[in-house]
Structures are given as structure tokens and as C-alpha cells.
Coordinates of C-alpha atoms in Angstrom, one line a residue:
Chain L
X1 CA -8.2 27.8 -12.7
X2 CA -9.4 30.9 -13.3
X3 CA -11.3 31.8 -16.9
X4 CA -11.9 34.7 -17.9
X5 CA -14.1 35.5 -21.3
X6 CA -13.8 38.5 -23.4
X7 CA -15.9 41.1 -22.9
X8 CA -18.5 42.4 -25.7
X9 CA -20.6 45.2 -26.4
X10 CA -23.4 43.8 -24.9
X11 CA -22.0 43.7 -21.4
X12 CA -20.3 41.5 -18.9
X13 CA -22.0 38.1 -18.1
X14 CA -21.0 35.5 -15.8
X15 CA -17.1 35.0 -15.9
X16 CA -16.2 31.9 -14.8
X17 CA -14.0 31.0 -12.4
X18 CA -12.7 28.1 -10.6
X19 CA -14.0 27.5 -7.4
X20 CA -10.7 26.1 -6.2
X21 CA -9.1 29.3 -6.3
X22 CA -5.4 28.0 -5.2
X23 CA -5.2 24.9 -6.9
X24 CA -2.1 25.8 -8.4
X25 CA -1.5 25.3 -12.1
X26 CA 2.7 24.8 -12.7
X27 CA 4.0 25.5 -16.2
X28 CA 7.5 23.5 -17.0
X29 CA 10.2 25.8 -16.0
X30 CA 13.9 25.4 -17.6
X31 CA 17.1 25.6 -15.2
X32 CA 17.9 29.2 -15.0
X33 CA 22.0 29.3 -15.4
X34 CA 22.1 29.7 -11.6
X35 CA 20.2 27.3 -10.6
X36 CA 16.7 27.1 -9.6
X37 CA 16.0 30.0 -7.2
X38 CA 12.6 30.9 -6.0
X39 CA 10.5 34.3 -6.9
X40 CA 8.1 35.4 -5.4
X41 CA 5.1 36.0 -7.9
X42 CA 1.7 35.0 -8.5
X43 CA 0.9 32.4 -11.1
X44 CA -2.7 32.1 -12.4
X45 CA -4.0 30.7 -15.7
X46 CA -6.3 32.3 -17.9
X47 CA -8.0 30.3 -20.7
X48 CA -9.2 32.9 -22.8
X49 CA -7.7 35.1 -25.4
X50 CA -8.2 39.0 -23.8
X51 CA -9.9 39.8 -27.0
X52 CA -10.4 43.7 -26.3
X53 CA -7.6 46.2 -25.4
X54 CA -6.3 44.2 -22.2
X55 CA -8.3 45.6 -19.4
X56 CA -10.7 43.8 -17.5
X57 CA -12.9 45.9 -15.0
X58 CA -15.4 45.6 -12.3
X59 CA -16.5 48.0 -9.7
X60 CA -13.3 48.9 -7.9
X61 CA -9.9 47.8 -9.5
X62 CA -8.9 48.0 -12.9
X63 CA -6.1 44.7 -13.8
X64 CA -3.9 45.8 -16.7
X65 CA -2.4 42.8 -19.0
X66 CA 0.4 44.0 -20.6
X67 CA 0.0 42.8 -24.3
X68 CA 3.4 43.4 -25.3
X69 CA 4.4 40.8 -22.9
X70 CA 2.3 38.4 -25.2
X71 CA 4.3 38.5 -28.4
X72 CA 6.9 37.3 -26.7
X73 CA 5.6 34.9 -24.7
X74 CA 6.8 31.1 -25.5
X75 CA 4.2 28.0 -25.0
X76 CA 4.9 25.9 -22.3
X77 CA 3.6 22.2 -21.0
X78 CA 1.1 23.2 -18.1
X79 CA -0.3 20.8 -15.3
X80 CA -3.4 21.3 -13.6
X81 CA -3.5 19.2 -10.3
X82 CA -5.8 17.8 -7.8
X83 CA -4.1 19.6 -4.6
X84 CA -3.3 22.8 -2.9
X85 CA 0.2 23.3 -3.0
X86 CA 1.5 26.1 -0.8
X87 CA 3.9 27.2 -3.0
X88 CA 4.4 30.5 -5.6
X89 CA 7.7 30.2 -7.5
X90 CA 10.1 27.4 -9.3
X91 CA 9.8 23.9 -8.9
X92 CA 11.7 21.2 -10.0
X93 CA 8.8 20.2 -12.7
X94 CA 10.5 18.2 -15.6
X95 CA 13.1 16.7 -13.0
X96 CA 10.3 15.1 -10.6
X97 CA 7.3 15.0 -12.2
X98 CA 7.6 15.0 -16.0
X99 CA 10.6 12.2 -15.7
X100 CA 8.4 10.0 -14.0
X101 CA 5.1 10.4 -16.1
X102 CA 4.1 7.0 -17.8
X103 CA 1.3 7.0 -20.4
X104 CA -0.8 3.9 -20.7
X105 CA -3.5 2.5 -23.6
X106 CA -6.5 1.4 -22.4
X107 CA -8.2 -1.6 -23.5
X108 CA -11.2 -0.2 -26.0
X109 CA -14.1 -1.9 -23.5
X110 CA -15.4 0.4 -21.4
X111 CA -18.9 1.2 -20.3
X112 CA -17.8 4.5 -18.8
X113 CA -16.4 7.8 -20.7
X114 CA -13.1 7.3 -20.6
X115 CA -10.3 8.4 -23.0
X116 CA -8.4 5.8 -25.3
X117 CA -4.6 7.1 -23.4
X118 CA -4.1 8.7 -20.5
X119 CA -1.2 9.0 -17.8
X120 CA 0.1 7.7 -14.8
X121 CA 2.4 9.6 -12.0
X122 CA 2.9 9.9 -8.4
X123 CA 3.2 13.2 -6.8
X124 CA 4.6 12.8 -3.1
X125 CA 3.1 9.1 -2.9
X126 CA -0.4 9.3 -4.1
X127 CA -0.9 8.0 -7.7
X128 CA -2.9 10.6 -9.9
X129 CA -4.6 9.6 -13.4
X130 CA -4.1 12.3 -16.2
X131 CA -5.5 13.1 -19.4
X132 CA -4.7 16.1 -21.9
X133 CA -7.4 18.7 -23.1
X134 CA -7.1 21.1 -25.5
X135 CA -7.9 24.8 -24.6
X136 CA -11.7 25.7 -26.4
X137 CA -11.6 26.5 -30.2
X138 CA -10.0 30.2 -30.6
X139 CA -8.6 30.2 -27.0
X140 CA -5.3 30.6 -25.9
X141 CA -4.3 29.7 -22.4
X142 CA -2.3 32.8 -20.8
X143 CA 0.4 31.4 -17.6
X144 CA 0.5 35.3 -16.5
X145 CA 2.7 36.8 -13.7
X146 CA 2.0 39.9 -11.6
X147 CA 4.0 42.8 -12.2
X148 CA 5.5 44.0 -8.9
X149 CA 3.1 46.8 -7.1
X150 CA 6.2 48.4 -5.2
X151 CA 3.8 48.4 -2.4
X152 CA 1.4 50.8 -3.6
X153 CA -2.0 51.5 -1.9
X154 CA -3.8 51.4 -5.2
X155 CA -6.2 48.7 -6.1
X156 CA -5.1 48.6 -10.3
X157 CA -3.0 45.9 -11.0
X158 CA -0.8 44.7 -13.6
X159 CA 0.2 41.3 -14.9
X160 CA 2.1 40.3 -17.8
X161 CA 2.0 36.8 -19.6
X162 CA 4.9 34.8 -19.0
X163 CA 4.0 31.9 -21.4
X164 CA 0.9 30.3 -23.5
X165 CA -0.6 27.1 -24.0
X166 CA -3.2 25.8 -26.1
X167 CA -3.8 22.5 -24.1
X168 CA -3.0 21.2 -20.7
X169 CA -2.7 18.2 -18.7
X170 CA -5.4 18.0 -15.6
X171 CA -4.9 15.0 -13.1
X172 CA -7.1 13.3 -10.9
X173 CA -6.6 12.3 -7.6
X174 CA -6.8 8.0 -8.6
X175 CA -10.0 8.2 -10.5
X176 CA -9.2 7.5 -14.0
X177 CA -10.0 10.6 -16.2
X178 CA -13.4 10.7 -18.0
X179 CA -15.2 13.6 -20.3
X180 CA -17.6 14.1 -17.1
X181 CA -14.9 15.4 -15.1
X182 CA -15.3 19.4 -13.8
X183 CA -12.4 20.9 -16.2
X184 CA -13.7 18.7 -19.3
X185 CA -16.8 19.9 -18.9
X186 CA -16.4 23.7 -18.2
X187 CA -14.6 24.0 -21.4
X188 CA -18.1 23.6 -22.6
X189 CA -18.6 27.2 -21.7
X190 CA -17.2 29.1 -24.7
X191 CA -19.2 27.1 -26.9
X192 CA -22.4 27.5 -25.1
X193 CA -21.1 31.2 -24.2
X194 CA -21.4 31.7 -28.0
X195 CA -24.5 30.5 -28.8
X196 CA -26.3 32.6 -26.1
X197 CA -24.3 35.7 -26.6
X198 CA -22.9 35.8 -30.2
X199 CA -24.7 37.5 -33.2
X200 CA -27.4 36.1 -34.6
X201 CA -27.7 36.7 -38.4
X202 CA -30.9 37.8 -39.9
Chain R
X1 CA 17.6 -13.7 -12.1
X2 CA 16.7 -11.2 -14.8
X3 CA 15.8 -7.8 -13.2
X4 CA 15.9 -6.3 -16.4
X5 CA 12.3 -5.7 -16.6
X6 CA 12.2 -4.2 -13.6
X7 CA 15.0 -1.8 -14.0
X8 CA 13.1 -0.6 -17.1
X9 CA 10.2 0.5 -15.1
X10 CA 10.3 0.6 -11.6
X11 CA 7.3 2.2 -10.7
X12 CA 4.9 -1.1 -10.1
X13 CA 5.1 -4.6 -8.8
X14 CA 6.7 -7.0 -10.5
X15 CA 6.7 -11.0 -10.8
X16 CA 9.7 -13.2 -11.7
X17 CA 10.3 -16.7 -11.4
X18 CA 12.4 -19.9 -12.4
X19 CA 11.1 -22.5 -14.7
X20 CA 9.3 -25.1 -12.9
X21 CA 11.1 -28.6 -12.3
X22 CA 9.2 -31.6 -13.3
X23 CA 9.4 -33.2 -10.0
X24 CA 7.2 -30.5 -8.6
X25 CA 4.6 -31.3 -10.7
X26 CA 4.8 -35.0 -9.8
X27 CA 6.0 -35.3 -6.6
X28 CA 4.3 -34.0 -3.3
X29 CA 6.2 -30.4 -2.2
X30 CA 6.4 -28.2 0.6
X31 CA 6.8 -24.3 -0.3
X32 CA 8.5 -21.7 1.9
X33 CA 7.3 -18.0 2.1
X34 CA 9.3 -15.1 3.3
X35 CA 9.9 -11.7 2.5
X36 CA 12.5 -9.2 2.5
X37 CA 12.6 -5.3 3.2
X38 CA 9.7 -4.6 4.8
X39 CA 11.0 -2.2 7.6
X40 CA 13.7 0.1 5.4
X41 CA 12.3 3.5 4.3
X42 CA 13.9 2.9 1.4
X43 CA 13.7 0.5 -1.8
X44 CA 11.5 -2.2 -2.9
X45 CA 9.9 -4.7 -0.6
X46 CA 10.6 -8.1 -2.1
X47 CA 8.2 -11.8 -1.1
X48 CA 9.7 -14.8 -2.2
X49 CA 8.5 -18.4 -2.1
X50 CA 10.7 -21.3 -2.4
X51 CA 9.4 -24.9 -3.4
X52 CA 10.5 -28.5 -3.7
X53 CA 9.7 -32.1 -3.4
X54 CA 9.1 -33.3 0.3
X55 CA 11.6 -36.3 -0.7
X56 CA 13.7 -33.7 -1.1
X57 CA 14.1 -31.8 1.7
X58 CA 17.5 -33.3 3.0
X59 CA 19.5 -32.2 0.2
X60 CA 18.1 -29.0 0.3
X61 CA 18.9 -28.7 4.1
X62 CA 22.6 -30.3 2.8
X63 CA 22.7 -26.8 0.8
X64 CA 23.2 -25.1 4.1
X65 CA 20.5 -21.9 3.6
X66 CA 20.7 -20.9 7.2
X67 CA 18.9 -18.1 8.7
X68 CA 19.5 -15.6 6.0
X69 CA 19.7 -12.7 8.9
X70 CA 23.4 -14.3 9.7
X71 CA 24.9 -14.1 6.3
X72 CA 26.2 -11.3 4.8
X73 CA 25.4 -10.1 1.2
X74 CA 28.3 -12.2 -0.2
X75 CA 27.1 -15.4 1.3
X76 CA 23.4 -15.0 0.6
X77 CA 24.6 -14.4 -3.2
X78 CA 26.7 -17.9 -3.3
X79 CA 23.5 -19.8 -1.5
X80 CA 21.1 -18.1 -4.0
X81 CA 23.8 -19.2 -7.3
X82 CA 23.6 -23.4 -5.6
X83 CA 19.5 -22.7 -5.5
X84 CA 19.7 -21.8 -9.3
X85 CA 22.1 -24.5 -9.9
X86 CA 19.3 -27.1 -8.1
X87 CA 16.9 -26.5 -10.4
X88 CA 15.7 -29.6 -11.3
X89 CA 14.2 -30.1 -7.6
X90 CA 14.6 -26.2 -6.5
X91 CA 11.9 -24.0 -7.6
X92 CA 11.3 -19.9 -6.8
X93 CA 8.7 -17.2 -6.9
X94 CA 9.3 -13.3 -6.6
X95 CA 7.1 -10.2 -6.5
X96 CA 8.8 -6.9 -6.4
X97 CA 6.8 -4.2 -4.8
X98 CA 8.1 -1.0 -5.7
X99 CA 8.2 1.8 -3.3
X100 CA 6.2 4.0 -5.7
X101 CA 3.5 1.0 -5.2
X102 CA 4.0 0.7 -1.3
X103 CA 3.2 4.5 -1.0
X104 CA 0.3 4.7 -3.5
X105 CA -1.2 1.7 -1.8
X106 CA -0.9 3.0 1.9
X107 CA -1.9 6.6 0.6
X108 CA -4.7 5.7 -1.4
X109 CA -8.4 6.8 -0.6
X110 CA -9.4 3.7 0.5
X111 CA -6.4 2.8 2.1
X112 CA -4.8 -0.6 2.1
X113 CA -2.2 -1.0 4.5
X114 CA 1.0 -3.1 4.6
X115 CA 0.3 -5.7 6.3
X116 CA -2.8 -6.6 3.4
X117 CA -0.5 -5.6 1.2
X118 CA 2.2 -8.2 2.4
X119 CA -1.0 -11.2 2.7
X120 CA -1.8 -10.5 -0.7
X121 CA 0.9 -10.5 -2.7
X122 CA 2.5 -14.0 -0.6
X123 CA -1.1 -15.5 -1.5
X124 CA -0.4 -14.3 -5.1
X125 CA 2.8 -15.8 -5.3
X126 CA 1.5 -19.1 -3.2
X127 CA -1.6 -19.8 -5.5
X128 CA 1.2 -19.1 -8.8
X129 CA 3.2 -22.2 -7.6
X130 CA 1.7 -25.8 -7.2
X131 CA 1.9 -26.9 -3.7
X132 CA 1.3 -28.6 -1.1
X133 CA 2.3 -28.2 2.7
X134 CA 2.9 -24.7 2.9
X135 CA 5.5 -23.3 5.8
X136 CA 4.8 -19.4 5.9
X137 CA 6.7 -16.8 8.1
X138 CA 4.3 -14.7 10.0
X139 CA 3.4 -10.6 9.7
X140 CA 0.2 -10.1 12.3
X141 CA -1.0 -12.6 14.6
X142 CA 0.1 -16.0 13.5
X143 CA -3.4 -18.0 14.5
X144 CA -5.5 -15.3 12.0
X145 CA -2.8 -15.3 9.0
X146 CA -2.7 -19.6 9.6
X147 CA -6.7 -19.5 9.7
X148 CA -7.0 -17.1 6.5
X149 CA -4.9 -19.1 4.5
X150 CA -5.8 -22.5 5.9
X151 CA -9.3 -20.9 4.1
X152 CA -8.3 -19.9 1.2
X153 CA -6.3 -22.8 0.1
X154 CA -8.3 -25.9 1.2
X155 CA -6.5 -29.2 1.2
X156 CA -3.0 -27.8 2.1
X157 CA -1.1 -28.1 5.4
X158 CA -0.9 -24.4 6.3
X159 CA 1.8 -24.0 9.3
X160 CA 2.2 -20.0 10.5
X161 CA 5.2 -19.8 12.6
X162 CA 7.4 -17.2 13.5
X163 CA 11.3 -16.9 12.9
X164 CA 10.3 -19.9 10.4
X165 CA 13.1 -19.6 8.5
X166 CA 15.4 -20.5 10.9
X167 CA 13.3 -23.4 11.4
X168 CA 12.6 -24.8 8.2
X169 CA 14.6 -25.1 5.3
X170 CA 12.4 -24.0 2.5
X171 CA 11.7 -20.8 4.1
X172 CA 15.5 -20.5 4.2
X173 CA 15.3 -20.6 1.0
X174 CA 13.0 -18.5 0.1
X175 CA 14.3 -15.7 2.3
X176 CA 17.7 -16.0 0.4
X177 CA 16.1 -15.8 -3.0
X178 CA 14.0 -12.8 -1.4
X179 CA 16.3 -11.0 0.0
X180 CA 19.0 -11.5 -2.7
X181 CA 16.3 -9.8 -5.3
X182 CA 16.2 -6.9 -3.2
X183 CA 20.1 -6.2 -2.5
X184 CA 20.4 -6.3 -6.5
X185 CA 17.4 -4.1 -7.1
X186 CA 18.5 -1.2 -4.8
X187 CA 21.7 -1.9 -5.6
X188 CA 21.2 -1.4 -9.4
X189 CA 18.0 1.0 -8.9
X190 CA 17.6 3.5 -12.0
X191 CA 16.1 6.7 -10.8
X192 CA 13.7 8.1 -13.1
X193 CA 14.0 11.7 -12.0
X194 CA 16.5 13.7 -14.2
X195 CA 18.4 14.5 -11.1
X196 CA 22.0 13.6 -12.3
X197 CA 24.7 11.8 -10.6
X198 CA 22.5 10.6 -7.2
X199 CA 24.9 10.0 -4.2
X200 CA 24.8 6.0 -3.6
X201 CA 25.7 6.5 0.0
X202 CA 22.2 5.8 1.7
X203 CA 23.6 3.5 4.7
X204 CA 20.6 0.3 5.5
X205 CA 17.7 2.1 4.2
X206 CA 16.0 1.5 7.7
X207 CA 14.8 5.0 9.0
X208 CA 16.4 5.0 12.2
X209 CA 20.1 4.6 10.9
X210 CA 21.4 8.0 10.9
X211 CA 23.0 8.1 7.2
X212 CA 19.6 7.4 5.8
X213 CA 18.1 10.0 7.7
X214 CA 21.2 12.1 6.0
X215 CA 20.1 11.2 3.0
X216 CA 16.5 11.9 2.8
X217 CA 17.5 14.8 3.7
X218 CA 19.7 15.7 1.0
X219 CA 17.2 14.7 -1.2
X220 CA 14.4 16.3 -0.1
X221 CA 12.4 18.8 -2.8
X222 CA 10.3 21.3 -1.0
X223 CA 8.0 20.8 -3.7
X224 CA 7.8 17.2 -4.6
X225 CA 9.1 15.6 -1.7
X226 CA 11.8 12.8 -2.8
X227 CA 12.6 10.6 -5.5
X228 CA 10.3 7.4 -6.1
X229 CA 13.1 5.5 -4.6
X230 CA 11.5 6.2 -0.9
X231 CA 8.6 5.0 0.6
X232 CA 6.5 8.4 1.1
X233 CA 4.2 6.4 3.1
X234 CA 6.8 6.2 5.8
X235 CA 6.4 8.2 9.1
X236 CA 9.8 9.3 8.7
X237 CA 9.7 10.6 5.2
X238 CA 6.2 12.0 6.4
X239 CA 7.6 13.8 9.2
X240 CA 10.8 15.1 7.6
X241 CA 8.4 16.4 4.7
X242 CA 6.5 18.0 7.4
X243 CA 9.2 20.3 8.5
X244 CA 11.1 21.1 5.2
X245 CA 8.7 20.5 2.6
X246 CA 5.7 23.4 1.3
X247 CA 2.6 22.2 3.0
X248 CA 0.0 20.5 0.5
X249 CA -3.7 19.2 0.7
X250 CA -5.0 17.1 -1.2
X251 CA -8.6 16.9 -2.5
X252 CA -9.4 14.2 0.4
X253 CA -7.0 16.0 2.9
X254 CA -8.2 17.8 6.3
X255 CA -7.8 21.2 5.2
X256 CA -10.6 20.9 2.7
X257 CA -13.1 19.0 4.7
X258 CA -12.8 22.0 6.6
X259 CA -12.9 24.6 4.4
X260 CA -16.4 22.6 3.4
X261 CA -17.7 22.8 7.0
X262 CA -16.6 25.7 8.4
X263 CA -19.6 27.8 9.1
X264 CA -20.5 30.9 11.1
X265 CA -22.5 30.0 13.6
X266 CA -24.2 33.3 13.4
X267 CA -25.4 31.7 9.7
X268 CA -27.8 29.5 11.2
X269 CA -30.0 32.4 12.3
X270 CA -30.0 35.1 10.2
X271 CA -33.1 35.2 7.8
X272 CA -32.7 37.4 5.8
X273 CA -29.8 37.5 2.9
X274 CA -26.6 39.3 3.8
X275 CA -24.9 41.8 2.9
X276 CA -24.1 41.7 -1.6
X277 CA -25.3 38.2 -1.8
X278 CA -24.1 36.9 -5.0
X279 CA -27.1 36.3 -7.4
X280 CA -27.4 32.1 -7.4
X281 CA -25.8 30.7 -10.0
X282 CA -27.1 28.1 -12.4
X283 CA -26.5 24.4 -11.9
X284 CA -24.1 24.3 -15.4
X285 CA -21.8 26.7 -13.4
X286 CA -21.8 25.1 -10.1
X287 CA -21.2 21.8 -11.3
X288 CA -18.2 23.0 -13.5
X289 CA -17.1 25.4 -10.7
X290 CA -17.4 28.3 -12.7
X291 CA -18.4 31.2 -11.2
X292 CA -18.2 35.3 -11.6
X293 CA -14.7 36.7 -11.3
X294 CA -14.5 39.5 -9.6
X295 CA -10.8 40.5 -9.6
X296 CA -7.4 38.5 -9.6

């Protein structure tokens, strides 16, 4: 998962991003009238609201978001999960996965950090434990989608956001979700981020 | 037999059983094990136990449970309806192991194969029922299985024989009542994926017949593999999966113990840093894999 933090007058500092680079976050996609057919585009999730005019820049490349593509943008049930899949496109989400999805109460005595409700599903045979978490406090998770380069040499890119969310559903490989898992605790950063960077009144 | 439960949620195992007749409390019984569906791809794998007093025995042989193997579907439903209709000396056991639970369990980290799988569950059901003089039908070796449960219930006759159920009675029995629960359960089976009208027309389930194979097939999602109707822990779903499915690795697969290890070999002598060496990166990013993003 990839996070990226809006930039301030002070200057860039450390933008976080998930080491996992391809573990491939899938947003709930409805039927398209003709049937599910495969695109090919690049899916990656951002977790933070592009607070400045929608560019984000380093040495080289400029990447463009496309804001306009933002107010129309619809919120949508996203998954985080504990595998690579090699796969950029549609999948049959709600028909495989969401369908099958039980949520269980736990009993209330535990000596470990565990939530009160989390979920159950299989994806291809192994079990996986889920929790939802919501995005940080004035965040918005984007789902964005690159805009075709036409095979241009340039290094500027453009994506536009396809849908939001405000919280998302990670899952564990069998280990029953606790708050010391990675995702729980790197939405720690904005918080922390704040405190560090933000202004400090007199 | 009330699946109901079962069809509800299908995902786990399941226990059902008859009431208990008061004879079996009083009187000295022997208990049949067997199981049904083991081999099929497809479907739940069903273990059944089957009890009744040791006085007993000749009217339950006078029920005529053959070898459940020779019967057909019709037949094995007509001896399980006289079993229910015995019940005041005729007592049965079921767990239902879903596929979804056959696959998770093989699959898991720690992995727990079929066979403890199978040991486990017929212990289950044995220690549920009060018995004595236990006749079991054998998976594995049938000295080791004999010796582990001679262990583990103390006191009772433990006999391990295979193609007991031809031999004795009350494993008859209790491969009738097993294998009875499993026709009705894949016969009745309520997919949980929204995938419409599913075609019925699987053939035996068992991966070699050729209809099956047709099936899995026609059911086979690139991205999630196949409904929870199929064992995924099945070299034949495996290997069709292999060849028509997107590739994945999971957090404990090859690929990423790999990716961990490989190394330059050149990296073990070089001193000095390389290259733009990224800066080092505190502990509360490494530990919540954040790092610097560069670019998409």
C-alpha cells in the first residue's frame, strides 16, 4: 500500500510506503453490462488526501492526479490482502470473496490485542482473519488508475481516481487480527506526522 | 437426519447425531467407524460411527447393511431409514468436514494433513459416544492407528482392520449412515458465491473421472480459483489452477522467501556504501513498512 502525505511549505519528509509494493489492494467492482472483461491498468491506493494542487514531485518525474476525476469518484469496499496476486484488472470480488465472508464475535477474554469482531474467509484454500480500519482522521483513501501514456518516452505521469474509501478491510494470513499488526500501526503516522511537522502556536 | 444446519453454513465441520438409546448406556456395545468421501475432489468428507449393544448384534446383522460399496444410492437410503427406525438399540455419530475445512487445514502454515485430520475427527466422534469394543476401518498402517487408539482409550478392545466393513456389521453401519450424509450434502450443497444457476452435472467428484475434470474447469476463476465446493488442497485443483489461474504467493510462499534471500554475491565484499544509498530509516518506519516514495 502505498501512502503518500501532503506536502507542506516546510518541505518533503519521509513518505511512506509499503514495502510490499505489489500486494494488490482490490476495490469491489459491479458487473459491467457486458460482462466482466479485463483492463489493463494499474491499481494503487493512496491513503492520503492530495492536499495541494495534485502534483507530487521528486527529482525526475512529475505524477499528475487529475482532481476532477475526484468529484466524481464513488466510495467503494476495498480489501487489502496478505498475497501477491499477479493480476491488474476485474475480478469476480463480491461473487467469490464478499459472498463467502463470515464475521464472528469474539468472546471478551483475551490477554492479547485483539478486536471485539472480525472476519473469516478463504481465498483459494487458505483461511485469512480480517478486521476493518478506518483511514486516519482527515484522510481519504484514493483507488486511482493510470491514465494511458500512449507509449510516450516521457517520465510525467498521470492517474485519475477511480473511487474513495474512508476505511478498508486488511486480512491476515490465519493470525487473528490484533492493533499490533503492520497496517494498524502505520496509520499511526499522520498523527505522529502532525505533531512533528504541524504548527506550533505561540 | 437434519442437515439444515449445515446447509446454512457450509464452510466448517459439523457434528450431528441421533438420540442415544437407553440400552447403550446399560448394556455393553460395540461401535463401528468408517468414513465416506475421502478420495473425491469434490464435496465434504463425512466419518460416521455406528453403536449398539453386543447382545444386539444379530438383529443388526438381520438388517442386512452389507458392504455399503455394493449398493447404490437408493439402497444405502432404505438401509439408512431401518437404522433410524432401530433406534432404541441403533445409535449414530456424524462429523461433516467441509471442503472449505479440508483445504484450510492441508494449506495451513503448520500443515495438518488428511490422514490427522481423518484420526482426529473419528477419535472425536468415538470419545462423543459411550463404548466399548471399538471395530475401526483403517487409513495408514493399521498396527500404528490400532496402537494410537488402543492408547488413547484405555480399557476398550480396539481392533484396526482393513475392508472392516465388509467384515463387521457395525462398521456396515456406520459406513451407510456416513456415506448417506454425504450423497445428501452434495446433493443439496448451497453455494455461497453469487454465481447464479451452478451446472449440477459434476459426474463422481473423484478427480480422475473426466466430467469432474470438465467441471472444474468450467468453474475455474483466474483470480479466485473455484467455488468452496472443491477441495483446493487437491493436486488436481492445484495443478489445473496452475495452468489457468493468475499466479499468487502468499506471505509464506517460495517466491517471497526468495525475494528475502536473494543477494548479490558481489554484496558481501564491497565496503564501502553504493551507489545513492538510501539514508537508514528509523525503526517506526521499518517496522510499519513505511518507507520514502519515490515515484508510482
Amino acid at each position: 500500500m502505498r501512502i503518500i502525505p501532503p506536502q507542506t511549505s516546510r518541505g518533503q519528509y519521509p513518505l511512506p510506503e509499503s514495502k510490499h509494493r505489489a500486494k494488490i489492494c482490490f476495490s469491489e467492482e459491479k458487473k459491467t453490462a457486458g460482462g466482466n472483461h479485463r483492463k489493463r491498468s494499474n491499481v494503487y491506493i493512496l491513503c492520503y488526501i492530495w492536499k495541494t494542487e495534485g502534483r507530487m514531485s521528486c527529482k525526475a518525474s512529475v505524477t499528475c492526479l487529475q482532481l476532477s476525476s475526484l468529484k466524481r469518484a464513488e466510495k467503494a469496499p476495498v480489501h487489502l490482502m496478505p498475497c501477491e496476486i499477479e493480476h491488474n484488472g476485474l475480478a469476480q470480488v463480491s461473487q467469490y470473496f464478499t459472498a463467502t465472508a463470515k464475521e464472528n464475535k469474539k468472546g471478551t477474554k483475551t490477554d492479547r490485542p485483539v478486536f471485539a469482531t472480525d472476519k473469516t474467509v478463504s481465498f483459494r484454500g487458505r483461511g485469512l482473519k480480517g478486521q476493518e480500519i478506518s483511514c486516519p482522521d482527515g484522510y481519504t483513501g484514493l483507488v486511482l488508475k493510470e491514465v494511458d501514456r500512449h507509449g510516450s518516452d516521457q517520465e510525467d505521469r498521470t492517474v485519475k481516481v477511480t473511487s474513495v474509501f474512508d476505511k478498508l478491510t486488511y486480512w491476515n494470513l490465519e493470525t487473528p487480527p490484533t492493533s499490533d499488526d503492520t497496517v494498524v500501526m502505520a496509520m499511526d503516522w499522520p498523527e505522529l506526522a502532525e505533531a512533528i511537522h504541524g504548527t506550533v502556536e505561540d | 437426519m437434519d442437515l439444515k444446519q449445515f446447509e446454512a453454513d457450509n464452510s466448517g465441520s459439523f457434528r450431528l447425531a441421533s438420540r442415544i438409546p437407553d440400552v447403550c448406556r446399560t448394556e455393553d456395545c460395540c461401535l463401528g467407524v468408517d468414513e465416506a468421501g475421502r478420495g473425491p475432489v469434490l464435496g465434504p468428507m463425512v466419518y460416521g460411527i455406528c453403536f449398539c449393544p453386543v447382545s444386539k448384534r444379530e438383529e443388526l446383522k438381520d438388517l442386512k447393511v452389507a458392504d455399503s460399496k455394493t449398493l447404490n444410492e437408493a439402497e444405502r437410503e432404505n438401509l439408512f431409514q431401518k437404522l433410524d427406525e432401530a433406534q432404541n438399540y441403533v445409535g449414530w455419530a456424524l462429523q461433516i468436514l467441509s471442503p472449505n475445512m479440508i483445504s484450510t487445514s492441508m494449506l495451513q502454515r503448520t500443515k495438518y494433513n488428511l490422514n490427522a485430520l481423518s484420526h482426529d475427527t473419528a477419535i472425536g466422534l468415538i470419545q462423543y459416544a459411550l463404548d466399548s469394543g471399538v471395530y475401526v476401518d483403517t487409513v495408514g498402517p493399521a498396527e500404528k492407528y490400532e496402537e494410537k487408539l488402543s492408547q488413547r482409550f484405555p480399557g476398550i478392545q480396539v481392533t484396526v482392520r482393513p475392508k472392516a466393513d465388509s467384515l463387521f456389521p457395525v462398521v456396515s453401519a456406520a459406513s451407510i449412515c456416513a456415506k448417506v450424509a454425504r450423497d445428501r450434502v452434495v446433493k443439496g450443497w448451497n453455494f455461497a458465491e453469487d454465481l447464479g444457476e451452478i451446472d449440477a452435472d459434476y459426474g463422481s467428484g473423484y478427480p480422475n473421472d473426466p466430467k469432474t475434470k470438465e467441471w472444474l474447469l468450467k468453474y475455474l476463476d483466474p483470480v479466485f480459483g473455484y467455488p468452496q465446493f472443491v477441495r483446493f488442497s487437491w493436486s488436481t485443483a492445484q495443478t489445473l489452477m496452475d495452468s489457468k489461474a493468475v499466479d499468487d504467493d502468499e506471505e509464506d510462499g517460495e517466491k517471497a522467501a526468495q525475494r528475502q534471500n536473494n543477494r548479490s554475491m558481489l554484496s558481501y565484499f564491497s565496503a564501502s556504501a553504493e551507489g545513492d544509498r538510501a539514508q537508514q530509516t528509523h525503526r517506526f518506519f521499518s517496522e510499519r513498512r513505511l518507507k520514502s516514495l519515490k515515484s508510482l
